[in-house]
Amino acid sequence: MAMSKEWKTENEDGSITVRTSAWSPPGDHPVGYGMKLTVKGGKLIKVEGDEEHPISQGRLCVRNLTLADYVHHPSRILTPMKRKLEDRGKNKWTKISWDEAWDIIVPKIKEFKEKHGAESIIVFGGTGRQACIYYYPLGFASIGTPNVCYPLSGWSCYGPRCSITDYVLGAGYPEIDYAGFYEDRYDDPRFTLPELIVEWGKNALYSNPDGFFGHALIDMMKRGTKMIHIDPRITWLGTRCEEVCQLRPGTDSALGLGFLNVIINEELYDKDFVENWTYGFDELKERVQEYSPEKVAGITWVPADQIRRCARRMATAKPCSIQWGLATDENPNGVQMGHAILSLMAITGNLDVPGGVTIGPPAALLGKWRVETRRNLSEELWEKRIGAAEWPALSTAMATTHPDETLDTLESGKPYKLRMGWFNSSNFITPTCSAQPDRWYHALKSLEFNVVQDIFMTPTAMAFGDIFLPVSTFAEQDGVVVTHFGRNAVTLGPINEALRVGDTKSDIEVCIELGKKLHPDMWDYKDVPDFFTQQLEPELGVNFDKLREMGVFQPKYIYKKYEKGLLRGDGEPGFNTVTGMVELSSTLFEAWGDDALPYFKEPPYSPISTPELFKEYPLILTTGARKVTSFHSEHRQIAVLREIDPDPEVELHPSTAKTLGINHGDWVLLENMFGKAKLRAKVTPTIHPKVVHATHGWWFPEKDAEEPSLFGVWQSNINTLVPHKHIGKLGFGCPMKQMICKASRLDSFDSYNIEV
Amino acid sequence: MSEKETKNGLLIHYQWCTGCHACEVAIKKILNLPVGKHGIKMLEHGPWEVTPGKFEWDYLPVPTQLVGSNPELAPGEDVKFAVKHCNAKCMEYGPLDELAKKAAELGNRVAIFTV
């Protein structure tokens, strides 16, 4: 299904229709939905899906359907602004031009560098928006600092899974084969429909994780794929699955080891693959003897017979694919969970086969440039990266600081004082990508000068911004969107500018403009299309204009790359790991001081690890399941979406709610030894009586903007209940999905005010 | 009754409706409807436990009397716009007799609305 060549057409009524691929902002992961945007008189007058797009096929999520409401929202910030240092937290902004903004920013950066070294400047990035590609070069090559920070404790989003895959498989991100590489999709003869998909700690329907188009699961189920869901909640998807393993939050690695126990002891594994392509099988076999289904049932709440049934199904279904979720990252025991899941994919013979688990090449598409921008930093400066020396397992795969060490540095001024912050699309004092955002809030006050790049005034911008730089939406920029951030590129699509509202700039425009002022040798690009042409041509042989005409680029996929010498730099068969094999026993984990094999460790706070505290806080708290109506902290000001999901929500089992005197729709106070949050009760039998689930990302654009309110950011801030630096041995993972808390009924939202 | 009302319908194979709200928001946009008004409203039934561990839980988009309320659109254009954006591809617009045949083939959890 080739797309028509024209990507921009003029209509009879004088309007212009531009074909584009959606990314963000406004947010979604890089799915690259095919879209058609019609513009007249500087307004988006029609937003619709593009039927020619091979993946989305005309379909759109509600966040994209309301794109015009977002682009033309009256409270959007459309010009740069400045504010006096003493007015932080107050709504006292002055509009300025971009030139005035640069005239303030550039001398400040130079001054900090001269007086305190470039490392005194730190760039903060958020989750999933385009900025998460560009905030690294912004830091390394535009500003020239080694300190780029993704502030979520234990780097608990995507990074751990990518790093584990790097160390265990020596490959890019593992994803379900959903025939995304083929123009004719599921009908392509090279593709085999998965007989079984295991959805583990994930609900792709509503999150489109990392660019995977979630409803591909429905496409495949309609064709006959069966599913197993592993989740503490029975979700709607769970009701369409053949099994749901409703496990105790945070016990996933035990469950994984239980499955491995059954598959290995019953000799259901792929003997050829294990013999030829894995390292450490005998050690793994010995390890899993400690995890009998009966023992695992006691840990996880999943019955032993169900563990056996599901394990046998995973081993015998051909092909079987497993999709691992954020629950792998948001767990201090998550490295071991991920290792167990990769081991399951490998020993069942489902890696890199049609309808199994696809793996990307070791280097990310478009990743070369991002790595190369580090050239701008001297070795001496690079070594000053916060927490890099202390946490080699994190800093080897991730080019950032260690997030928890960064908060410690802000609080202690050690090993040196951070003085300037640049917040690039990161609103992390709302409950998004930080644990204990209240602690970050107090610590960040020590920064002497801050730049915030965003679309709307957020609690984070209101608290800290000295300069506000307005970002354009994806409707207003040229760019590219590549699934899985290039680590397993299923599609690559052009983002085409359809209109421009106000005086806004895209992230890459800001990188180039600032870069040309401070490090011009790193930014030898005429303009944005030229920048993309220089990235695309060497790798794909197409320039940006050609990509616009193609509409979407689907890289060719080659199965069984490990047999063909396509995974290793030396061209030899095998995997790009230390041993050249899939490391069921990890050389690197051991070298970095952890166990070479997967193991289960109790969550830091749980009925087992902290029984006394659990008497006071007798509920297990899990957070972060997504709603279709928002992308993390975005969209709370979009009325049509807020109509669907007006309030933060806590799910409670009817028996739990009854004991606590809570009715459906009541406001509830959740609290533990670290923090408090108010959410509206959703009483549902699909959650375990001992577990509650709370939604994240909440702030209230309609509430008082100024401190101490900051748009009510502390009232429903679920991340205040999650502690700082309760991370795994290798520096990854935090207990965002397995805390403890208690719940009580409130008379109303306003009957209780939370202060930090 | 006009000809279009008697002949066309909207089929929902709600076995696969994931509750994504795309139809609801798409038709709201093409009909220029404000908050509080809908061309299609997605209803939720359940979840309730049928037998231990097995739940009844369905989403069902229901067309309202505001379907066809935008005079600038061709008949059926608003419903087609909703159908096109359905993430699960579980909706179909067409002649009622054809939809009835399709419903029989699809089996359980199918509804047909006249629109």
mmCIF file of N, CA, C and O in Angstrom, chain A residues 312-348:
data_model
loop_
_atom_site.group_PDB
_atom_site.id
_atom_site.type_symbol
_atom_site.label_atom_id
_atom_site.label_comp_id
_atom_site.label_asym_id
_atom_site.label_seq_id
_atom_site.Cartn_x
_atom_site.Cartn_y
_atom_site.Cartn_z
ATOM 1 N N ARG A 312 3.651 -23.972 30.501
ATOM 2 C CA ARG A 312 3.572 -24.976 29.420
ATOM 3 C C ARG A 312 3.046 -24.332 28.133
ATOM 4 O O ARG A 312 3.530 -24.620 27.037
ATOM 5 N N ARG A 313 2.082 -23.458 28.290
ATOM 6 C CA ARG A 313 1.499 -22.779 27.133
ATOM 7 C C ARG A 313 2.552 -21.910 26.431
ATOM 8 O O ARG A 313 2.661 -21.919 25.209
ATOM 9 N N MET A 314 3.329 -21.169 27.232
ATOM 10 C CA MET A 314 4.373 -20.302 26.657
ATOM 11 C C MET A 314 5.412 -21.132 25.910
ATOM 12 O O MET A 314 5.954 -20.696 24.895
ATOM 13 N N ALA A 315 5.721 -22.301 26.441
ATOM 14 C CA ALA A 315 6.771 -23.115 25.831
ATOM 15 C C ALA A 315 6.279 -23.837 24.582
ATOM 16 O O ALA A 315 7.060 -24.093 23.671
ATOM 17 N N THR A 316 4.984 -24.149 24.524
ATOM 18 C CA THR A 316 4.506 -24.974 23.414
ATOM 19 C C THR A 316 3.797 -24.176 22.320
ATOM 20 O O THR A 316 3.673 -24.663 21.193
ATOM 21 N N ALA A 317 3.341 -22.970 22.634
ATOM 22 C CA ALA A 317 2.708 -22.143 21.592
ATOM 23 C C ALA A 317 3.792 -21.693 20.617
ATOM 24 O O ALA A 317 4.855 -21.247 21.019
ATOM 25 N N LYS A 318 3.548 -21.828 19.330
ATOM 26 C CA LYS A 318 4.536 -21.455 18.313
ATOM 27 C C LYS A 318 3.904 -20.589 17.241
ATOM 28 O O LYS A 318 3.001 -21.065 16.558
ATOM 29 N N PRO A 319 4.366 -19.393 17.031
ATOM 30 C CA PRO A 319 5.299 -18.699 17.911
ATOM 31 C C PRO A 319 4.586 -18.066 19.097
ATOM 32 O O PRO A 319 3.373 -17.865 19.074
ATOM 33 N N CYS A 320 5.383 -17.753 20.108
ATOM 34 C CA CYS A 320 4.860 -17.059 21.287
ATOM 35 C C CYS A 320 5.669 -15.783 21.444
ATOM 36 O O CYS A 320 6.888 -15.788 21.276
ATOM 37 N N SER A 321 4.994 -14.696 21.724
ATOM 38 C CA SER A 321 5.691 -13.437 21.931
ATOM 39 C C SER A 321 5.397 -12.914 23.331
ATOM 40 O O SER A 321 4.316 -13.161 23.861
ATOM 41 N N ILE A 322 6.360 -12.239 23.909
ATOM 42 C CA ILE A 322 6.154 -11.632 25.234
ATOM 43 C C ILE A 322 6.417 -10.143 25.109
ATOM 44 O O ILE A 322 7.394 -9.724 24.493
ATOM 45 N N GLN A 323 5.515 -9.338 25.677
ATOM 46 C CA GLN A 323 5.720 -7.891 25.703
ATOM 47 C C GLN A 323 5.858 -7.459 27.155
ATOM 48 O O GLN A 323 4.920 -7.614 27.937
ATOM 49 N N TRP A 324 7.028 -6.968 27.541
ATOM 50 C CA TRP A 324 7.274 -6.554 28.934
ATOM 51 C C TRP A 324 6.990 -5.078 29.083
ATOM 52 O O TRP A 324 7.199 -4.286 28.189
ATOM 53 N N GLY A 325 6.525 -4.703 30.263
ATOM 54 C CA GLY A 325 6.066 -3.329 30.429
ATOM 55 C C GLY A 325 6.879 -2.525 31.415
ATOM 56 O O GLY A 325 7.938 -2.950 31.894
ATOM 57 N N LEU A 326 6.335 -1.345 31.705
ATOM 58 C CA LEU A 326 6.956 -0.419 32.647
ATOM 59 C C LEU A 326 7.142 -1.054 34.017
ATOM 60 O O LEU A 326 8.024 -0.663 34.775
ATOM 61 N N ALA A 327 6.302 -2.060 34.338
ATOM 62 C CA ALA A 327 6.441 -2.746 35.631
ATOM 63 C C ALA A 327 7.826 -3.382 35.774
ATOM 64 O O ALA A 327 8.275 -3.641 36.885
ATOM 65 N N THR A 328 8.506 -3.626 34.649
ATOM 66 C CA THR A 328 9.871 -4.150 34.703
ATOM 67 C C THR A 328 10.823 -3.077 35.247
ATOM 68 O O THR A 328 11.766 -3.381 35.984
ATOM 69 N N ASP A 329 10.562 -1.848 34.857
ATOM 70 C CA ASP A 329 11.451 -0.749 35.252
ATOM 71 C C ASP A 329 11.136 -0.241 36.656
ATOM 72 O O ASP A 329 12.039 0.081 37.418
ATOM 73 N N GLU A 330 9.834 -0.138 36.941
ATOM 74 C CA GLU A 330 9.431 0.462 38.219
ATOM 75 C C GLU A 330 9.413 -0.610 39.304
ATOM 76 O O GLU A 330 8.374 -0.943 39.885
ATOM 77 N N ASN A 331 10.586 -1.172 39.538
ATOM 78 C CA ASN A 331 10.730 -2.261 40.498
ATOM 79 C C ASN A 331 12.223 -2.371 40.817
ATOM 80 O O ASN A 331 13.033 -2.557 39.907
ATOM 81 N N PRO A 332 12.610 -2.237 42.107
ATOM 82 C CA PRO A 332 14.038 -2.344 42.444
ATOM 83 C C PRO A 332 14.604 -3.739 42.120
ATOM 84 O O PRO A 332 15.815 -3.896 42.010
ATOM 85 N N ASN A 333 13.726 -4.716 41.941
ATOM 86 C CA ASN A 333 14.112 -6.086 41.553
ATOM 87 C C ASN A 333 13.880 -6.285 40.039
ATOM 88 O O ASN A 333 13.829 -7.401 39.534
ATOM 89 N N GLY A 334 13.761 -5.157 39.333
ATOM 90 C CA GLY A 334 13.353 -5.215 37.930
ATOM 91 C C GLY A 334 14.410 -5.739 36.966
ATOM 92 O O GLY A 334 14.075 -6.317 35.940
ATOM 93 N N VAL A 335 15.691 -5.533 37.291
ATOM 94 C CA VAL A 335 16.737 -6.074 36.421
ATOM 95 C C VAL A 335 16.585 -7.594 36.362
ATOM 96 O O VAL A 335 16.678 -8.208 35.291
ATOM 97 N N GLN A 336 16.303 -8.187 37.515
ATOM 98 C CA GLN A 336 16.151 -9.646 37.573
ATOM 99 C C GLN A 336 14.859 -10.085 36.891
ATOM 100 O O GLN A 336 14.813 -11.122 36.219
ATOM 101 N N MET A 337 13.801 -9.271 37.033
ATOM 102 C CA MET A 337 12.552 -9.560 36.324
ATOM 103 C C MET A 337 12.799 -9.546 34.818
ATOM 104 O O MET A 337 12.394 -10.458 34.089
ATOM 105 N N GLY A 338 13.483 -8.509 34.365
ATOM 106 C CA GLY A 338 13.756 -8.392 32.935
ATOM 107 C C GLY A 338 14.637 -9.527 32.437
ATOM 108 O O GLY A 338 14.410 -10.089 31.359
ATOM 109 N N HIS A 339 15.630 -9.891 33.246
ATOM 110 C CA HIS A 339 16.531 -10.978 32.884
ATOM 111 C C HIS A 339 15.746 -12.291 32.752
ATOM 112 O O HIS A 339 15.954 -13.071 31.817
ATOM 113 N N ALA A 340 14.813 -12.508 33.681
ATOM 114 C CA ALA A 340 13.989 -13.735 33.637
ATOM 115 C C ALA A 340 13.111 -13.742 32.383
ATOM 116 O O ALA A 340 12.965 -14.774 31.712
ATOM 117 N N ILE A 341 12.541 -12.578 32.043
ATOM 118 C CA ILE A 341 11.655 -12.517 30.862
ATOM 119 C C ILE A 341 12.462 -12.734 29.577
ATOM 120 O O ILE A 341 12.052 -13.491 28.698
ATOM 121 N N LEU A 342 13.637 -12.101 29.479
ATOM 122 C CA LEU A 342 14.478 -12.327 28.295
ATOM 123 C C LEU A 342 14.886 -13.796 28.206
ATOM 124 O O LEU A 342 14.945 -14.375 27.107
ATOM 125 N N SER A 343 15.143 -14.415 29.349
ATOM 126 C CA SER A 343 15.506 -15.838 29.359
ATOM 127 C C SER A 343 14.346 -16.691 28.853
ATOM 128 O O SER A 343 14.553 -17.657 28.115
ATOM 129 N N LEU A 344 13.115 -16.306 29.246
ATOM 130 C CA LEU A 344 11.928 -17.026 28.758
ATOM 131 C C LEU A 344 11.800 -16.903 27.237
ATOM 132 O O LEU A 344 11.543 -17.888 26.543
ATOM 133 N N MET A 345 11.991 -15.665 26.732
ATOM 134 C CA MET A 345 11.907 -15.452 25.274
ATOM 135 C C MET A 345 12.940 -16.329 24.568
ATOM 136 O O MET A 345 12.672 -16.920 23.526
ATOM 137 N N ALA A 346 14.145 -16.400 25.171
ATOM 138 C CA ALA A 346 15.246 -17.092 24.512
ATOM 139 C C ALA A 346 15.069 -18.612 24.547
ATOM 140 O O ALA A 346 15.122 -19.266 23.498
ATOM 141 N N ILE A 347 14.830 -19.172 25.721
ATOM 142 C CA ILE A 347 14.858 -20.644 25.794
ATOM 143 C C ILE A 347 13.614 -21.287 25.182
ATOM 144 O O ILE A 347 13.608 -22.476 24.892
ATOM 145 N N THR A 348 12.558 -20.478 24.965
ATOM 146 C CA THR A 348 11.401 -21.034 24.246
ATOM 147 C C THR A 348 11.594 -20.907 22.726
ATOM 148 O O THR A 348 10.711 -21.285 21.952
#
